[in-house]
Coordinates of C-alpha atoms and ligand atoms in Angstrom, one line a residue:
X15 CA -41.7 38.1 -34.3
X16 CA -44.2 39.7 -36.7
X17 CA -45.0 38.3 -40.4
X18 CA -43.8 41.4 -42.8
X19 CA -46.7 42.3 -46.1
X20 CA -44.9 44.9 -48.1
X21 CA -47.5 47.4 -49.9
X22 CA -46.6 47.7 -53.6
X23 CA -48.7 50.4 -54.2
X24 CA -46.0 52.8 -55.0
X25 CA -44.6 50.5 -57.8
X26 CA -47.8 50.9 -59.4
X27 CA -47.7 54.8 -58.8
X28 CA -44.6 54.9 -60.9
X29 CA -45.5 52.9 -63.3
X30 CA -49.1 54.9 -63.8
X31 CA -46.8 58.1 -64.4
X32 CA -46.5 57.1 -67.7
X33 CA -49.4 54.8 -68.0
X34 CA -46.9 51.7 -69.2
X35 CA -46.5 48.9 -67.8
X36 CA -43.1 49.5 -66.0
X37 CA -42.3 48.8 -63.4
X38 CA -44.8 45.3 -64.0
X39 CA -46.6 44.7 -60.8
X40 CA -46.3 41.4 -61.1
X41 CA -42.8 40.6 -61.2
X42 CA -42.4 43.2 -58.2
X43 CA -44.7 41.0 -56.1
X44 CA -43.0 37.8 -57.0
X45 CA -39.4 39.6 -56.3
X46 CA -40.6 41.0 -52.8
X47 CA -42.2 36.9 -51.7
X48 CA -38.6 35.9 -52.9
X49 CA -36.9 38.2 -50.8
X50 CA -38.9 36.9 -48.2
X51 CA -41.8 39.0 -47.5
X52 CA -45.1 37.2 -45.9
X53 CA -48.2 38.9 -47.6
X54 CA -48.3 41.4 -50.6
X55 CA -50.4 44.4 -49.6
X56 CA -52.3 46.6 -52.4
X57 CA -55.1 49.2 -52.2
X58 CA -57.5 49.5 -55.0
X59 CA -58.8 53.2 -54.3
X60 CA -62.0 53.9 -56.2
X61 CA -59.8 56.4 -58.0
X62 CA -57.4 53.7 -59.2
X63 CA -54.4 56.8 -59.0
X64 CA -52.3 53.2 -58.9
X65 CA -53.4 49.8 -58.2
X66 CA -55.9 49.0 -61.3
X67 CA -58.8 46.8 -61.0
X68 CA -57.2 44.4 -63.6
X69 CA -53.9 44.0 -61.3
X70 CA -55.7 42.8 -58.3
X71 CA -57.3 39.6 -61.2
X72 CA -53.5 38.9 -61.8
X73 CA -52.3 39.4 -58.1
X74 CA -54.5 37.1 -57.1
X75 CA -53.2 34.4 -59.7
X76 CA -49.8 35.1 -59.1
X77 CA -48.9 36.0 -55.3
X78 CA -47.9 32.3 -53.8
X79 CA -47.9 33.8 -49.9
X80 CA -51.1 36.1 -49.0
X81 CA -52.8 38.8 -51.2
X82 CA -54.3 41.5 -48.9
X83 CA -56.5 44.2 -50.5
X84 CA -56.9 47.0 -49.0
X85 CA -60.2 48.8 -49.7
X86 CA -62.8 51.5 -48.9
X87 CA -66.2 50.0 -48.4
X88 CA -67.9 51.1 -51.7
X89 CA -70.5 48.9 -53.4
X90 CA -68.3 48.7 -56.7
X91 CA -64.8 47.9 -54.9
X92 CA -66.6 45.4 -53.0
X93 CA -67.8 43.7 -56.3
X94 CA -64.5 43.7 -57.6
X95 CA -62.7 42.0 -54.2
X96 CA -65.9 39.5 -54.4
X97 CA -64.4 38.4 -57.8
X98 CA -60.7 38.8 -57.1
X99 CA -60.9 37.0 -54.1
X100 CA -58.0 38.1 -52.3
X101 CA -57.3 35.9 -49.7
X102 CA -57.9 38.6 -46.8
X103 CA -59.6 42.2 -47.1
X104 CA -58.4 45.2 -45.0
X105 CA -61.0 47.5 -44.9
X106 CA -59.9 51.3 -44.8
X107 CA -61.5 54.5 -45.0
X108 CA -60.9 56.5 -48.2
X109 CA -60.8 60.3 -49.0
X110 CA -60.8 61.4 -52.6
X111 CA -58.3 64.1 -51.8
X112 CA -56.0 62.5 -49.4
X113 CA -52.0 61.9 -50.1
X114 CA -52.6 58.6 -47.9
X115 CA -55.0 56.8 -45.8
X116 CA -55.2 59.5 -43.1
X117 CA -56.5 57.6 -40.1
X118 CA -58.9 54.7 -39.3
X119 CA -61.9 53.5 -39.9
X120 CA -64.5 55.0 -37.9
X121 CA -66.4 51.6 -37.0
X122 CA -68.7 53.2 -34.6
X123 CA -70.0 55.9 -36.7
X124 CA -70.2 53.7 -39.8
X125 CA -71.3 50.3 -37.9
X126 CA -73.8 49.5 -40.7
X127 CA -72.0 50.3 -43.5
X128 CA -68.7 48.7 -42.2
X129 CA -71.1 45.4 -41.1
X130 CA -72.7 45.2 -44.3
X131 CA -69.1 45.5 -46.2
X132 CA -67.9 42.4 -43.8
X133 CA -71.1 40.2 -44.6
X134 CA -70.5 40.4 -48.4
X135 CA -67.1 39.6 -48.5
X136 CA -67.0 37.1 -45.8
X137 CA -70.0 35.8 -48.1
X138 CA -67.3 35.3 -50.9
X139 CA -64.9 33.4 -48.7
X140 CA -62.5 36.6 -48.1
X141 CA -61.1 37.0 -44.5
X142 CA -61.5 40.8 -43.7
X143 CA -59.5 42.9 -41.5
X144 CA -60.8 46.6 -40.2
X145 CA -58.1 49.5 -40.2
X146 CA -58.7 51.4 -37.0
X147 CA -56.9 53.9 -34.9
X148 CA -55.2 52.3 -31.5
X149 CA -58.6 53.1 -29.3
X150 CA -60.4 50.7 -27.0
X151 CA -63.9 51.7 -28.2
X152 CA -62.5 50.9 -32.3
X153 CA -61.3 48.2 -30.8
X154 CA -64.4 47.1 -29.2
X155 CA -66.5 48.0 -32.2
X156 CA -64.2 45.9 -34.5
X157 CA -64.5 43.1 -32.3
X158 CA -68.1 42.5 -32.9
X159 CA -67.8 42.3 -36.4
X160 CA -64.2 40.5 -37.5
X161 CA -61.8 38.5 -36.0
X162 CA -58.7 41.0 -37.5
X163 CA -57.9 44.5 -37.0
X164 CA -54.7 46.2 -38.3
X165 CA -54.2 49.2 -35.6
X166 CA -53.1 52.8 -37.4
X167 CA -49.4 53.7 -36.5
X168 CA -49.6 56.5 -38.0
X169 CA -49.4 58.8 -35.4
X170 CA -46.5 56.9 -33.6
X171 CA -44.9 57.0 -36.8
X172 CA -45.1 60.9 -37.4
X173 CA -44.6 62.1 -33.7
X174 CA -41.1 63.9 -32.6
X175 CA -39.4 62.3 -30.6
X176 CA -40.1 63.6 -27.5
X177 CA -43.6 62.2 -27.7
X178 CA -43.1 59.0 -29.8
X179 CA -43.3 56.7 -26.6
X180 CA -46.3 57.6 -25.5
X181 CA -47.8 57.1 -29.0
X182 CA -45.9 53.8 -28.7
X183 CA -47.6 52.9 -25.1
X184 CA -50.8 53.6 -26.9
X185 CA -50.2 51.1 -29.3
X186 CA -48.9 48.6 -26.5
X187 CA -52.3 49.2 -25.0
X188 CA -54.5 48.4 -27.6
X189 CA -52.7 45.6 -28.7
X190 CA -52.8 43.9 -25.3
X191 CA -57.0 44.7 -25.1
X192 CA -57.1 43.8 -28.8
X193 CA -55.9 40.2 -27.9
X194 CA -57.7 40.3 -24.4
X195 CA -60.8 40.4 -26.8
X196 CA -59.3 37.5 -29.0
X197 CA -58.5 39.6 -31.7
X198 CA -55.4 38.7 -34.9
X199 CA -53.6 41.9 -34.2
X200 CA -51.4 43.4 -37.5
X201 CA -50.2 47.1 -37.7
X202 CA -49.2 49.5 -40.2
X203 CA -48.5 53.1 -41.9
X204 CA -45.6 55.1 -41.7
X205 CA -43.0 52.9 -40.1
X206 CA -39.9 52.6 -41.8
X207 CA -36.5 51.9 -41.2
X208 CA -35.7 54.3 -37.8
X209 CA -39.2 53.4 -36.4
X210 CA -40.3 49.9 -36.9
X211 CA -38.3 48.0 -34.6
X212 CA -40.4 49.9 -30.9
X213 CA -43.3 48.2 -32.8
X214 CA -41.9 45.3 -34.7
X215 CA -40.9 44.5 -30.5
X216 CA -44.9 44.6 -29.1
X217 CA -46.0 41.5 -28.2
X218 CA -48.9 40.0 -29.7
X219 CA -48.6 41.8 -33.2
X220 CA -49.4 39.1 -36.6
X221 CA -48.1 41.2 -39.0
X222 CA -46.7 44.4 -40.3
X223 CA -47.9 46.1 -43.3
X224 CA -44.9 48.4 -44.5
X225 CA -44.3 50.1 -48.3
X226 CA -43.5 53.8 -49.0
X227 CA -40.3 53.1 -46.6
X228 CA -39.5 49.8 -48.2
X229 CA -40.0 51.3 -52.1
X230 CA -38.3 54.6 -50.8
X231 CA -35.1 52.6 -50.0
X232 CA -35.4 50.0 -52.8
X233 CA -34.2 53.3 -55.0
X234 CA -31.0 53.6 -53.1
X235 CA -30.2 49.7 -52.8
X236 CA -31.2 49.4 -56.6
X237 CA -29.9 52.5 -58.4
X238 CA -26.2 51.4 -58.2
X239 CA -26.6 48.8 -60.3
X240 CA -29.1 50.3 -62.5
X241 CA -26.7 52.8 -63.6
X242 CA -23.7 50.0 -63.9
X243 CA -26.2 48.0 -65.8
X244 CA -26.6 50.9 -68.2
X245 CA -23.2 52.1 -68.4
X246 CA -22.1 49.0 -69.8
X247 CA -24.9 48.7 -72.3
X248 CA -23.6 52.9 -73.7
X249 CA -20.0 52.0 -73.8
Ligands
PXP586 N1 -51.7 49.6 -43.8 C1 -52.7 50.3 -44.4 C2 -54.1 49.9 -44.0 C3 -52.5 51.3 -45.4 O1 -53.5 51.9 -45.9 C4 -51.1 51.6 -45.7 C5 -50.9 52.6 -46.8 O2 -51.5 52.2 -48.0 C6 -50.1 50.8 -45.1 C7 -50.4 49.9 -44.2 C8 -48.7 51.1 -45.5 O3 -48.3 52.4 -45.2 P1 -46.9 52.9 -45.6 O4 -46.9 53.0 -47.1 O5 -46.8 54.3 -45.0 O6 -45.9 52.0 -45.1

């Protein structure tokens, strides 16, 4: 059975719409851990559209389980995780433009760059994970420089139907060579509550790392009472 690290980047989207401090990160984190969650999962993007540099510092002090960071490999990110010290670093690739991280990391195009990133923060104590797409040769690249990968489901998670299992047989594949090469094995993007359990089901998989879903449906599980709450308070 997979671990489960819910991404609260989405809290930190809503709260940056009006550049407040609701809804505060922290007590978000600590209310996800107490519903049971097993990691908290940001990503501080160089253009900080929602995780700040500041609430990665109080992460870190607060989040009892696991702090992941997700992050691109640029010099001044880096510094920052160095400082933070997250206990694990999921390296991602990062486009200024993008909705969402779009797909992997290219490891064998950007082998120095992504080693060079994994020296300096394995230098500062922080376990770090690549984000790749489900492909041996990612797989095999990844493998000679960490001992975690989190595999893209990105495009199981978006396919119709019709062609979701053999995005999911892709995934079964690289898992099983992922742990042939002795690799921790976590997953993530996209899944949500119609798609996660094909995947939650693959053997050999640490950890899922799940949020727009999770925040998406916190709206309709929390809005009831929001409005009751507020009701009470105008009459
Ligand atoms: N894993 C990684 C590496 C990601 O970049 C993201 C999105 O920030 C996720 C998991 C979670 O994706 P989603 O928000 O679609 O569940």
């Amino acid at each position: 059975m997979p671990k489960l690290g819910v991404n609260i980047d989405h809290t930190a989207s809503l709260r940056q719409l009006r550049n407040g401090i609701e809804p505060e990160i922290i007590s978000c984190a600590i209310l996800c851990e107490s519903a049971g969650c097993d990691s908290i999962v940001v990503h501080l993007r160089e253009d900080q559209r929602h995780i700040q540099e500041k609430d990665v510092y109080l992460l870190k002090k607060a989040v009892k389980t696991k702090l992941n960071l997700e992050m691109a490999t640029s010099k001044k990110i880096i510094e920052v995780a160095c400082l933070a010290k997250p206990h694990q670093a999921t390296l991602v690739p990062e486009k200024r433009q993008e909705v969402t991280t779009e797909g992997g990391l290219d490891v064998l195009k950007n082998a120095q760059k992504v080693a060079d990133a994994v020296s300096r923060l394995k230098g500062a104590g922080i376990e770090v994970s690549l984000f790749i797409d489900p492909q041996r040769k990612q797989i095999e690249a990844a493998s000679k420089l960490v001992g975690m990968i989190e595999l893209h489901t990105g495009r199981y998670a978006n396919a119709s139907l019709a062609s979701r299992n053999k995005y999911l047989d892709e995934l079964v594949d690289a898992v099983h060579y992922a742990k042939d090469l002795g690799l921790i094995v976590n997953a993530g993007h996209g899944l949500d509550y119609d798609n996660v359990v094909p995947v939650a089901t693959i053997e050999g998989i640490e950890e899922l790392n799940i949020g727009y879903s999770i925040i998406c449906q916190s709206v309709f599980t929390g809005l009831g009472r929001a409005v009751k709450k507020m009701k009470e308070l105008v009459s």
